[in-house]
Coordinates of C-alpha atoms in Angstrom, one line a residue:
M2 CA 94.9 144.4 101.4
R3 CA 94.2 141.0 102.8
T4 CA 90.5 140.2 103.3
T5 CA 91.2 137.2 105.5
P6 CA 93.2 136.9 108.8
P7 CA 96.8 135.8 108.5
R8 CA 97.6 132.2 108.3
S9 CA 97.3 130.3 111.5
A10 CA 125.5 153.4 130.5
R11 CA 128.0 152.5 128.0
R12 CA 126.7 149.6 126.2
S13 CA 123.1 148.5 126.4
L14 CA 122.0 145.5 128.5
L15 CA 118.7 144.1 127.3
A16 CA 116.8 141.4 129.2
L17 CA 117.4 138.1 127.6
G18 CA 116.3 135.7 130.4
L19 CA 117.2 132.2 129.3
G20 CA 115.6 130.0 132.0
T21 CA 116.4 132.6 134.7
A22 CA 116.2 136.3 134.8
L23 CA 119.2 137.8 133.1
V24 CA 120.1 141.4 132.9
A25 CA 121.7 141.3 129.5
G26 CA 120.5 140.7 126.0
A27 CA 120.9 140.3 122.4
L28 CA 120.4 143.8 121.1
A29 CA 122.4 147.0 121.2
T30 CA 121.2 150.5 121.2
A31 CA 123.6 152.8 119.5
A32 CA 122.2 154.1 116.3
P33 CA 124.0 152.3 113.4
A34 CA 126.0 154.5 111.1
A35 CA 125.0 154.6 107.5
A36 CA 126.6 151.8 105.5
G37 CA 128.5 152.9 102.5
P38 CA 128.3 151.0 99.2
G39 CA 130.4 147.8 99.4
K40 CA 131.8 145.4 96.9
G41 CA 129.6 142.8 95.3
H42 CA 130.4 139.2 95.4
G43 CA 129.1 137.6 92.2
N44 CA 126.8 135.3 94.0
G45 CA 124.6 134.7 90.9
H46 CA 121.5 136.5 92.1
G47 CA 120.2 139.7 90.7
N48 CA 123.0 142.1 89.7
G49 CA 125.7 141.0 92.1
H50 CA 129.2 141.2 90.5
G51 CA 132.7 142.1 91.1
N52 CA 132.2 145.8 91.5
G53 CA 128.9 145.7 93.4
P54 CA 125.4 146.2 92.2
A55 CA 124.9 148.8 89.5
Y56 CA 121.5 149.8 88.1
G57 CA 120.7 152.0 85.2
V58 CA 117.4 153.3 86.6
S59 CA 116.9 154.9 90.0
A60 CA 114.1 153.3 91.9
P61 CA 111.3 155.6 93.1
K62 CA 110.9 156.8 96.6
V63 CA 107.2 156.0 96.5
V64 CA 106.0 152.4 96.2
T65 CA 102.6 150.9 96.1
T66 CA 101.6 148.1 98.4
D67 CA 98.4 146.2 98.8
D68 CA 97.4 148.5 101.6
G69 CA 98.5 151.9 100.1
R70 CA 101.4 154.0 98.8
L71 CA 104.5 154.6 100.9
R72 CA 107.2 157.3 100.7
G73 CA 110.6 156.2 101.8
S74 CA 114.0 157.8 102.0
V75 CA 117.5 157.3 100.5
V76 CA 120.5 157.0 102.8
D77 CA 123.8 158.3 101.5
R78 CA 122.7 157.5 98.0
S79 CA 123.4 153.9 98.9
Y80 CA 120.2 152.3 100.1
R81 CA 116.5 153.1 100.5
T82 CA 114.5 152.6 103.6
F83 CA 110.8 152.4 104.3
E84 CA 110.0 152.4 108.0
G85 CA 107.0 152.1 110.2
I86 CA 104.9 150.1 107.7
P87 CA 101.9 148.5 109.4
Y88 CA 101.6 144.8 108.6
A89 CA 98.7 144.1 110.8
A90 CA 96.0 145.9 112.7
A91 CA 96.8 147.5 116.0
P92 CA 96.3 144.8 118.6
V93 CA 94.3 146.9 121.0
G94 CA 91.0 146.4 122.9
D95 CA 89.6 143.0 122.3
L96 CA 92.4 142.2 119.9
R97 CA 94.9 142.3 122.8
F98 CA 96.3 138.7 123.2
R99 CA 94.5 137.6 120.0
P100 CA 96.0 136.5 116.7
P101 CA 96.8 139.5 114.4
E102 CA 94.2 140.9 112.1
P103 CA 94.8 142.5 108.7
A104 CA 96.1 146.0 108.5
Q105 CA 93.7 148.8 107.3
D106 CA 94.2 150.5 103.9
W107 CA 95.1 154.1 103.8
R108 CA 94.5 156.9 101.3
G109 CA 97.2 159.0 99.7
V110 CA 100.9 158.5 100.4
R111 CA 101.9 157.3 103.8
D112 CA 105.1 158.8 105.2
A113 CA 107.5 155.8 105.8
R114 CA 110.6 157.9 106.7
E115 CA 110.4 157.3 110.5
P116 CA 110.1 154.0 112.4
G117 CA 106.8 153.1 114.1
S118 CA 106.5 152.6 117.8
A119 CA 108.3 149.7 119.5
C120 CA 106.1 147.1 121.2
P121 CA 105.4 147.6 124.9
Q122 CA 108.5 147.0 127.1
L123 CA 109.6 148.2 130.5
P124 CA 111.9 151.1 131.0
S125 CA 115.0 150.4 133.0
A126 CA 118.6 151.3 133.2
S127 CA 119.3 148.2 131.1
N128 CA 116.7 148.7 128.4
P129 CA 116.9 152.0 126.5
T130 CA 113.6 151.5 124.7
T131 CA 110.5 152.6 126.6
S132 CA 107.1 151.9 125.1
V133 CA 103.5 151.4 126.3
D134 CA 102.1 151.8 122.8
E135 CA 100.2 148.6 121.7
D136 CA 99.9 149.9 118.2
C137 CA 103.3 148.5 117.3
L138 CA 103.0 145.9 114.6
F139 CA 105.3 147.6 112.1
L140 CA 108.1 146.5 109.8
N141 CA 110.9 148.3 107.9
V142 CA 112.3 147.6 104.4
T143 CA 115.8 148.3 103.2
T144 CA 116.8 148.0 99.5
P145 CA 119.7 149.0 97.4
A146 CA 119.2 152.7 96.4
G147 CA 119.7 152.3 92.7
L148 CA 117.4 149.4 92.2
D149 CA 115.8 149.3 88.8
A150 CA 112.1 150.0 89.2
E151 CA 111.3 147.0 87.0
R152 CA 113.2 144.4 89.1
E153 CA 111.4 142.0 91.5
D154 CA 113.9 139.3 91.9
L155 CA 116.3 140.1 94.8
P156 CA 116.5 137.6 97.6
V157 CA 114.6 138.8 100.7
M158 CA 116.0 138.5 104.3
V159 CA 113.5 139.0 107.2
W160 CA 115.2 139.8 110.5
I161 CA 113.6 138.8 113.8
H162 CA 115.2 140.7 116.6
G163 CA 116.2 139.2 120.0
G164 CA 115.8 140.6 123.5
S165 CA 114.4 137.8 125.7
W166 CA 111.0 137.9 124.1
R167 CA 110.4 141.1 126.1
T168 CA 112.5 143.9 124.6
G169 CA 113.8 145.3 121.3
S170 CA 112.5 146.5 117.9
G171 CA 113.3 146.0 114.3
D172 CA 114.3 149.6 113.5
R173 CA 117.5 149.4 115.6
Y174 CA 119.2 147.4 112.9
D175 CA 120.7 149.3 110.0
A176 CA 120.4 146.7 107.2
G177 CA 122.2 149.0 104.7
K178 CA 125.4 146.9 104.6
L179 CA 123.5 143.7 104.0
A180 CA 121.4 145.3 101.3
V181 CA 124.2 147.1 99.4
E182 CA 127.0 144.6 99.6
G183 CA 124.7 141.5 99.4
D184 CA 122.3 142.8 96.8
V185 CA 119.3 141.8 98.9
V186 CA 116.1 143.3 100.3
V187 CA 116.1 143.2 104.1
V188 CA 112.9 143.4 106.3
T189 CA 113.2 144.0 110.0
I190 CA 110.0 143.5 112.1
N191 CA 108.4 144.2 115.4
Y192 CA 106.3 141.6 117.2
R193 CA 104.4 141.6 120.5
L194 CA 106.6 141.1 123.5
G195 CA 106.3 140.1 127.1
P196 CA 102.7 139.5 128.3
L197 CA 101.2 141.1 125.2
G198 CA 102.9 138.5 123.0
F199 CA 103.3 135.4 125.3
L200 CA 100.7 135.5 128.1
A201 CA 98.9 132.2 128.4
Q202 CA 96.0 131.8 130.7
E203 CA 93.2 129.3 130.9
D204 CA 90.3 131.7 130.3
L205 CA 92.1 133.3 127.5
S206 CA 92.8 130.0 125.9
D207 CA 89.1 129.1 126.1
A208 CA 88.2 132.5 124.5
I209 CA 90.7 132.3 121.7
G210 CA 90.1 128.7 120.7
D211 CA 92.3 126.0 119.2
V212 CA 95.3 128.3 118.8
G213 CA 95.4 128.7 122.5
S214 CA 96.8 131.7 124.3
G215 CA 100.5 132.7 124.5
S216 CA 101.1 132.6 120.7
A217 CA 100.4 136.2 119.7
G218 CA 104.1 137.0 119.2
L219 CA 104.6 133.8 117.1
L220 CA 101.6 134.6 114.9
D221 CA 102.7 138.3 114.5
Q222 CA 105.9 137.0 112.9
Q223 CA 103.9 134.9 110.5
A224 CA 101.6 137.9 109.7
A225 CA 104.8 139.9 108.8
L226 CA 105.9 137.0 106.6
E227 CA 102.5 137.1 104.9
W228 CA 102.9 140.8 104.3
V229 CA 106.3 140.1 102.7
E230 CA 104.8 137.4 100.5
E231 CA 102.1 139.8 99.2
N232 CA 104.1 143.1 99.0
I233 CA 107.8 142.7 98.7
D234 CA 107.9 142.6 94.9
A235 CA 107.0 146.3 95.1
F236 CA 110.5 146.9 96.7
G237 CA 112.3 144.7 94.2
G238 CA 112.2 141.5 96.3
D239 CA 111.3 138.0 95.3
P240 CA 108.4 136.7 97.4
D241 CA 109.5 133.1 96.4
N242 CA 113.0 133.6 97.9
V243 CA 112.6 134.6 101.5
T244 CA 115.1 133.8 104.3
I245 CA 114.2 134.3 108.0
F246 CA 117.1 135.1 110.3
G247 CA 117.5 136.1 113.9
E248 CA 119.7 136.2 116.9
S249 CA 119.1 134.9 120.4
A250 CA 115.4 135.2 121.1
G251 CA 115.2 136.0 117.3
A252 CA 116.9 132.7 116.6
S253 CA 114.5 131.0 118.9
S254 CA 111.8 132.5 116.8
V255 CA 113.4 131.1 113.7
C256 CA 113.5 127.6 115.3
A257 CA 109.8 127.9 116.4
Q258 CA 108.8 128.9 112.9
L259 CA 110.6 125.9 111.5
A260 CA 108.2 123.8 113.5
A261 CA 105.0 125.9 113.3
P262 CA 102.4 124.6 110.9
G263 CA 101.2 128.1 110.0
A264 CA 104.6 129.1 108.8
E265 CA 104.7 126.5 106.1
G266 CA 105.5 128.1 102.7
L267 CA 106.2 131.5 104.2
F268 CA 110.0 131.3 103.9
D269 CA 112.5 129.3 101.9
K270 CA 115.6 129.3 104.1
A271 CA 116.5 130.0 107.8
I272 CA 119.4 131.3 109.8
A273 CA 119.5 130.8 113.5
Q274 CA 122.2 132.7 115.4
S275 CA 122.9 131.8 119.1
Y276 CA 119.9 129.7 120.1
S277 CA 119.6 125.9 119.7
C278 CA 116.7 124.6 117.6
T279 CA 116.4 121.6 120.0
T280 CA 115.7 123.7 123.1
R281 CA 112.5 122.9 125.0
Y282 CA 109.7 125.4 125.5
E283 CA 106.9 125.6 128.1
T284 CA 103.8 123.6 127.4
L285 CA 100.4 125.3 127.4
D286 CA 99.6 123.9 130.8
E287 CA 102.9 125.2 132.2
A288 CA 102.5 128.6 130.6
E289 CA 98.9 128.9 131.8
A290 CA 100.1 128.2 135.4
V291 CA 102.4 131.2 135.0
G292 CA 99.5 133.2 133.5
A293 CA 97.3 132.4 136.5
G294 CA 99.8 134.1 138.7
V295 CA 99.8 137.2 136.5
A296 CA 96.0 137.3 136.5
E297 CA 96.0 137.0 140.3
D298 CA 98.5 139.9 140.6
L299 CA 96.2 142.0 138.4
G300 CA 93.2 141.1 140.5
C301 CA 91.7 139.3 137.6
V302 CA 90.1 136.4 139.5
G303 CA 86.5 135.2 139.3
G304 CA 84.0 136.9 137.0
D305 CA 85.1 137.8 133.5
V306 CA 88.9 137.2 133.7
V307 CA 89.4 137.9 129.9
S308 CA 87.8 141.3 130.1
C309 CA 89.8 142.1 133.2
L310 CA 93.0 141.2 131.4
E311 CA 92.0 143.2 128.3
D312 CA 91.2 146.3 130.5
A313 CA 94.4 146.2 132.5
S314 CA 96.8 149.0 131.6
V315 CA 100.0 148.2 129.7
E316 CA 102.0 149.4 132.7
E317 CA 100.2 147.0 135.0
L318 CA 100.7 144.0 132.7
L319 CA 104.4 144.7 132.2
A320 CA 104.9 145.1 136.0
A321 CA 103.0 141.8 136.6
W322 CA 105.1 139.8 134.0
P323 CA 107.5 137.6 135.9
S324 CA 111.2 137.6 135.1
S325 CA 111.0 134.0 134.0
G326 CA 108.0 134.7 131.7
G327 CA 108.3 134.6 128.0
Q328 CA 109.3 132.2 125.2
F329 CA 107.0 130.3 122.9
V330 CA 104.2 128.1 124.1
V331 CA 103.7 124.5 122.9
G332 CA 100.3 122.9 122.9
G333 CA 97.9 125.1 120.8
S334 CA 97.5 124.8 117.1
A335 CA 100.1 127.6 116.5
L336 CA 102.9 125.3 117.9
P337 CA 101.4 121.9 118.6
R338 CA 104.7 120.1 119.4
Q339 CA 108.2 120.8 120.7
P340 CA 110.4 121.9 117.8
A341 CA 113.0 119.3 118.8
E342 CA 110.4 116.6 118.4
V343 CA 109.1 117.9 115.1
I344 CA 112.6 118.2 113.6
A345 CA 113.7 114.8 114.8
A346 CA 110.6 113.3 113.2
G347 CA 111.2 115.1 109.9
D348 CA 107.8 116.9 110.1
W349 CA 109.2 120.4 110.2
N350 CA 109.2 123.2 107.5
R351 CA 112.2 121.6 105.8
V352 CA 114.3 124.4 104.3
P353 CA 118.1 124.9 104.1
V354 CA 119.4 126.0 107.5
M355 CA 122.4 128.0 108.6
H356 CA 122.8 127.5 112.4
G357 CA 125.6 128.7 114.8
N358 CA 126.8 130.3 118.0
L359 CA 129.7 132.2 119.5
Q360 CA 132.7 130.5 121.1
D361 CA 132.3 132.3 124.5
E362 CA 128.5 132.8 124.6
N363 CA 127.9 132.7 128.3
T364 CA 130.9 134.9 129.2
L365 CA 128.3 137.7 129.1
F366 CA 125.8 136.0 131.4
T367 CA 127.9 134.3 134.0
P368 CA 128.7 137.4 136.1
L369 CA 125.1 138.5 135.8
R370 CA 123.8 135.2 137.4
I371 CA 125.7 135.7 140.6
P372 CA 125.5 138.4 143.4
S373 CA 128.1 141.1 142.9
D374 CA 129.4 140.6 146.4
Q375 CA 130.7 137.2 145.2
Y376 CA 132.8 138.7 142.5
G377 CA 135.9 138.9 144.6
Y378 CA 135.6 135.4 145.8
L379 CA 135.1 134.0 142.3
L380 CA 137.9 136.1 140.8
D381 CA 140.4 134.9 143.3
P382 CA 142.5 132.0 141.9
A383 CA 143.0 130.7 145.5
N384 CA 139.4 129.7 145.6
Y385 CA 139.4 127.5 142.4
E386 CA 139.2 124.1 144.1
A387 CA 136.5 125.3 146.5
V388 CA 134.4 126.7 143.7
L389 CA 134.6 123.6 141.6
G390 CA 134.0 121.4 144.6
A391 CA 130.8 123.3 145.5
R392 CA 129.6 123.0 141.9
F393 CA 130.7 119.5 140.9
G394 CA 131.3 117.6 144.1
S395 CA 133.3 114.4 143.5
L396 CA 133.6 115.2 139.8
A397 CA 135.5 118.4 140.5
P398 CA 139.0 116.9 139.9
E399 CA 137.9 115.7 136.5
V400 CA 136.5 119.1 135.6
A401 CA 139.7 120.8 136.8
A402 CA 141.8 118.6 134.6
R403 CA 139.7 119.7 131.6
Y404 CA 139.6 123.4 132.6
P405 CA 143.0 124.1 134.2
L406 CA 143.2 127.3 136.2
A407 CA 146.4 128.3 134.5
E408 CA 144.6 128.5 131.2
Y409 CA 141.7 130.6 132.4
G410 CA 143.0 132.8 135.3
S411 CA 140.0 132.7 137.7
P412 CA 137.2 130.5 138.9
L413 CA 134.7 132.9 137.4
R414 CA 136.3 132.6 134.0
V415 CA 136.2 128.8 134.3
L416 CA 132.5 128.8 135.2
A417 CA 131.9 131.0 132.1
A418 CA 133.8 128.7 129.9
I419 CA 131.9 125.7 131.2
A420 CA 128.6 127.5 130.7
S421 CA 129.6 128.4 127.1
D422 CA 130.6 124.9 126.3
T423 CA 127.6 123.1 127.7
G424 CA 124.2 123.4 129.5
S425 CA 122.1 126.0 127.8
A426 CA 120.3 127.0 124.6
L427 CA 123.4 129.1 123.7
S428 CA 126.1 126.6 124.5
T429 CA 128.3 124.9 121.9
C430 CA 127.4 121.3 122.9
E431 CA 123.7 122.1 122.8
H432 CA 124.3 123.5 119.2
V433 CA 126.2 120.4 118.2
D434 CA 123.3 118.3 119.3
A435 CA 121.0 120.5 117.2
Y436 CA 123.2 120.3 114.1
Q437 CA 123.1 116.5 114.4
V438 CA 119.3 116.3 114.7
L439 CA 118.9 118.8 111.8
D440 CA 121.4 116.9 109.6
A441 CA 119.8 113.5 110.3
S442 CA 116.3 114.9 109.6
Y443 CA 117.2 116.6 106.4
G444 CA 117.7 113.8 103.9
S445 CA 119.3 115.2 100.8
A446 CA 119.3 118.8 102.0
E447 CA 122.3 120.5 103.8
V448 CA 122.9 122.3 107.1
F449 CA 125.6 124.8 107.4
A450 CA 127.0 125.3 110.9
Y451 CA 129.3 128.1 112.1
Q452 CA 131.0 129.4 115.2
F453 CA 132.0 133.1 115.6
R454 CA 135.3 133.2 117.3
D455 CA 136.8 136.8 117.2
Q456 CA 138.1 137.3 120.7
D457 CA 138.3 141.0 120.2
A458 CA 134.8 141.5 118.9
P459 CA 132.9 144.5 120.4
A460 CA 131.4 143.5 123.7
L461 CA 127.8 144.1 124.5
V462 CA 128.9 144.6 128.1
D463 CA 132.3 145.7 129.3
F464 CA 132.8 144.1 132.7
P465 CA 135.3 146.0 135.0
F466 CA 137.3 142.9 135.7
P467 CA 141.1 142.5 134.9
P468 CA 141.5 140.8 131.6
S469 CA 143.9 138.4 133.2
L470 CA 141.0 137.1 135.4
Y471 CA 138.1 137.6 133.1
D472 CA 138.8 137.8 129.4
E473 CA 135.4 138.5 127.7
G474 CA 136.2 136.9 124.3
A475 CA 133.6 136.2 121.6
Q476 CA 130.6 136.7 123.9
H477 CA 126.9 136.6 123.2
A478 CA 125.8 139.1 120.5
G479 CA 129.3 139.9 119.5
E480 CA 128.7 139.0 115.8
L481 CA 125.9 141.5 115.4
P482 CA 128.0 144.6 114.5
Y483 CA 129.6 142.5 111.7
L484 CA 126.2 142.3 110.0
F485 CA 124.6 145.5 111.2
P486 CA 127.4 148.2 111.4
N487 CA 128.0 150.1 114.6
L488 CA 125.1 148.4 116.4
F489 CA 127.0 148.9 119.7
G490 CA 130.5 149.9 120.6
G491 CA 133.0 151.6 118.3
P492 CA 134.0 150.9 114.7
L493 CA 135.6 147.6 113.7
T494 CA 139.3 147.4 113.0
A495 CA 140.4 146.9 109.4
E496 CA 140.9 143.2 110.0
Q497 CA 137.5 142.9 111.6
Q498 CA 136.0 144.7 108.6
E499 CA 137.4 142.0 106.4
L500 CA 135.7 139.4 108.5
S501 CA 132.5 141.5 108.4
T502 CA 132.6 141.6 104.6
A503 CA 133.1 137.8 104.4
M504 CA 130.2 137.2 106.8
V505 CA 127.8 139.5 104.8
R506 CA 128.8 137.5 101.7
Y507 CA 128.1 134.2 103.4
W508 CA 124.8 135.3 104.8
T509 CA 123.5 136.9 101.6
N510 CA 124.9 134.0 99.4
F511 CA 122.9 131.7 101.6
A512 CA 119.8 133.9 101.2
A513 CA 120.2 133.7 97.4
D514 CA 120.4 130.0 96.9
G515 CA 120.8 128.1 100.2
D516 CA 124.6 127.9 100.0
P517 CA 126.9 130.4 101.6
N518 CA 129.7 129.6 99.2
G519 CA 130.6 132.0 96.3
A520 CA 133.3 134.2 94.8
G521 CA 135.5 136.0 97.3
V522 CA 134.9 133.7 100.3
R523 CA 136.7 130.6 101.7
T524 CA 134.9 127.3 101.2
W525 CA 132.3 126.4 103.8
L526 CA 131.6 122.7 103.9
P527 CA 128.1 121.5 104.9
Y528 CA 127.8 120.0 108.3
A529 CA 128.7 116.3 108.4
D530 CA 130.1 116.1 112.0
A531 CA 131.4 118.5 114.6
S532 CA 134.7 119.0 112.7
Y533 CA 132.7 120.6 109.8
V534 CA 131.7 123.7 111.7
Q535 CA 132.9 126.8 110.0
G536 CA 135.0 129.0 112.3
L537 CA 134.6 132.7 111.7
D538 CA 137.6 134.7 113.0
V539 CA 140.0 137.4 111.9
D540 CA 143.0 136.1 109.9
S541 CA 145.6 136.8 112.6
A542 CA 143.8 134.5 115.0
G543 CA 142.9 131.5 112.9
G544 CA 140.8 133.1 110.1
I545 CA 137.9 131.3 108.5
G546 CA 137.8 127.5 108.1
P547 CA 136.6 124.2 109.7
V548 CA 137.0 123.8 113.4
D549 CA 136.1 120.8 115.6
V550 CA 133.9 122.7 118.1
A551 CA 132.8 119.5 119.9
A552 CA 136.3 118.6 120.8
E553 CA 137.1 122.2 121.9
A554 CA 134.0 122.3 124.1
N555 CA 134.7 118.9 125.6
C556 CA 131.2 117.7 124.5
E557 CA 132.1 114.0 124.8
F558 CA 133.4 114.6 128.3
W559 CA 130.3 116.4 129.5
A560 CA 128.1 113.7 127.9
S561 CA 129.9 111.1 129.9
L562 CA 129.4 113.0 133.1
N563 CA 125.7 113.3 132.4

C-alpha cells in the first residue's frame, strides 16, 4: 500500500456536451459479449505469434497486490478479469472535491468478480447508468487467461472512458478481445464525474491549495496510473510499458495528461480517439464563476461555503450541475497551462502518440443541437439556399459550391458534414491542426494519425430520417465496437470483423513499442502531412491506407474563410 498521497431505447445516448449541452455521448450500454480467443500477430512483445498467445502454466485466479489479495474470474477460458479493485480511498466527507488519498489495505481475499459502483451520475432516459455512490474509485484488469504466473512483461493499456466528463464507467468495456488477440493487459478505470470531479469554486480552491479546485477527476486518473505502476506486475503487466487510451472525453483526458506535470513518468504512450489535443479548456477563473452559480443554487453563500458544499447531497449536486459544466480546469498546479500551449512549446510529457477521429463525427450531434420541430425544414432540399444563407450570409454560395446538395441530399446532412469537417474538438480540421502541432513539437519521435471511415459502422444512435436525406456514416463512437466487441448494436459483419482484427493489432502493436506496424497489417506511415493519415475502412469501401483528410474536409477552404 502507498503511504503517501498520489502524485500531484435502442441504443444508448450519453451526455457528451462539447461546448453546449448535447444529448448524446461516447459510450454504449449493451453488455459486451465474451471475446473468443483471436489470432496473434507476432508483434514482438511477450508471446505474440502466428497462432495467438500460448502459455504452459495457467495463471492463478488469486493475485496479490500492495493492498491485499484479489480473486478474479476466467471468461470462456480466454481471459481473466479482476473487477471492482479500489485504487484510492472513497472520496467522501471532507475528501469530496479533494485530491485522491491512498486506498486502504484489506485482509483475506477480496472478491474481484463483480464491478464496483459507477461514479455519481444522473439517471435519465439517455443515460442507463444511475449512481449516487461516491465510493466509486475502482478499476478493472483484464489479462489473457493462460498467462504464465511468472511473466511480468506484457504491455499495459489503460482505458479512460468518455461520456462528457459526467457519465460512464470502466466496467462497460469488455477488453477481452484486446487482451487475447493483442497479448496485453488492459485496465479500465472509473474517475469522479460532473461536480464531484470538476467543480471549481473560489472557497474550495482556497481550502485545497495550489492544486486548485476542479481537478479531482484529472488527479483520480493519475492515482489509477500510480496503482498500475505499483501493482500491474502481479497481473503479468510491465509497469514500464503503459499506454493510456481513451475516446471522446476519455481522449480529452489523454490530452490533458500529456500536459499535466503530475502525470510525468506514469505512462509511456498515448492514444487519443475523437478529441483534439489542441482544444482549449476553461481557466480556473472561468470555472470558478460557474462554480459560484452552483454554490448559489445549493444555498451555499456566506459562512462556511466549503462545508456546505461537502454536506450537500449527491442528488442536489448533480441537479445543480449546469449542462455546460465539466471538462478540465487550467490554472492550478494539476494543469497549469493549456495543453495546446504546452505541446506547442515542447514542454509536454513527450511520448509516442496515436491520434485520430471519425470521418462523420458530428453526424451524431447535429440533429441533437436543433429543436425537433425544425427537422422537417432542415431535411427539405428546397430550403438548402435559405439554410446556408442564414448560416453563412454572403459566403453561402462558396459553401454551397464545396458542399453541393446533390451530393448530400438535405440541408441537415450538409450542416452535419460541415460540422464534421471543421469547428469543434471532434472535427477533422481541428485534428489536422493537432497533428501538425504534435509533429512539430516531437523532434525525432513520431505521431501516427488515423481516420475511421466505415460508413456502415454500428451507430450509437439511429435517427428516424430517410437515408437519402440523412446518411449517418462513420459517426462519433462508431469505432468502439471494433475494439470492445458488441458495445452497442448488433454483431459486426465478416468484413467489419476483419477491420476490427486489424485495428486491435494496430492498437496493441502501438502499445508494445510505439509503432502500430507489424505482421498481418498494412503499413501505417507516421504523420508527415495531412496525406499521411491512415484511413481505416472495410476493404470493399477503400480499405486501409493513407488518405488526404485535409483535402477531403476542405480545411484550406475553411481556413481561408476564417
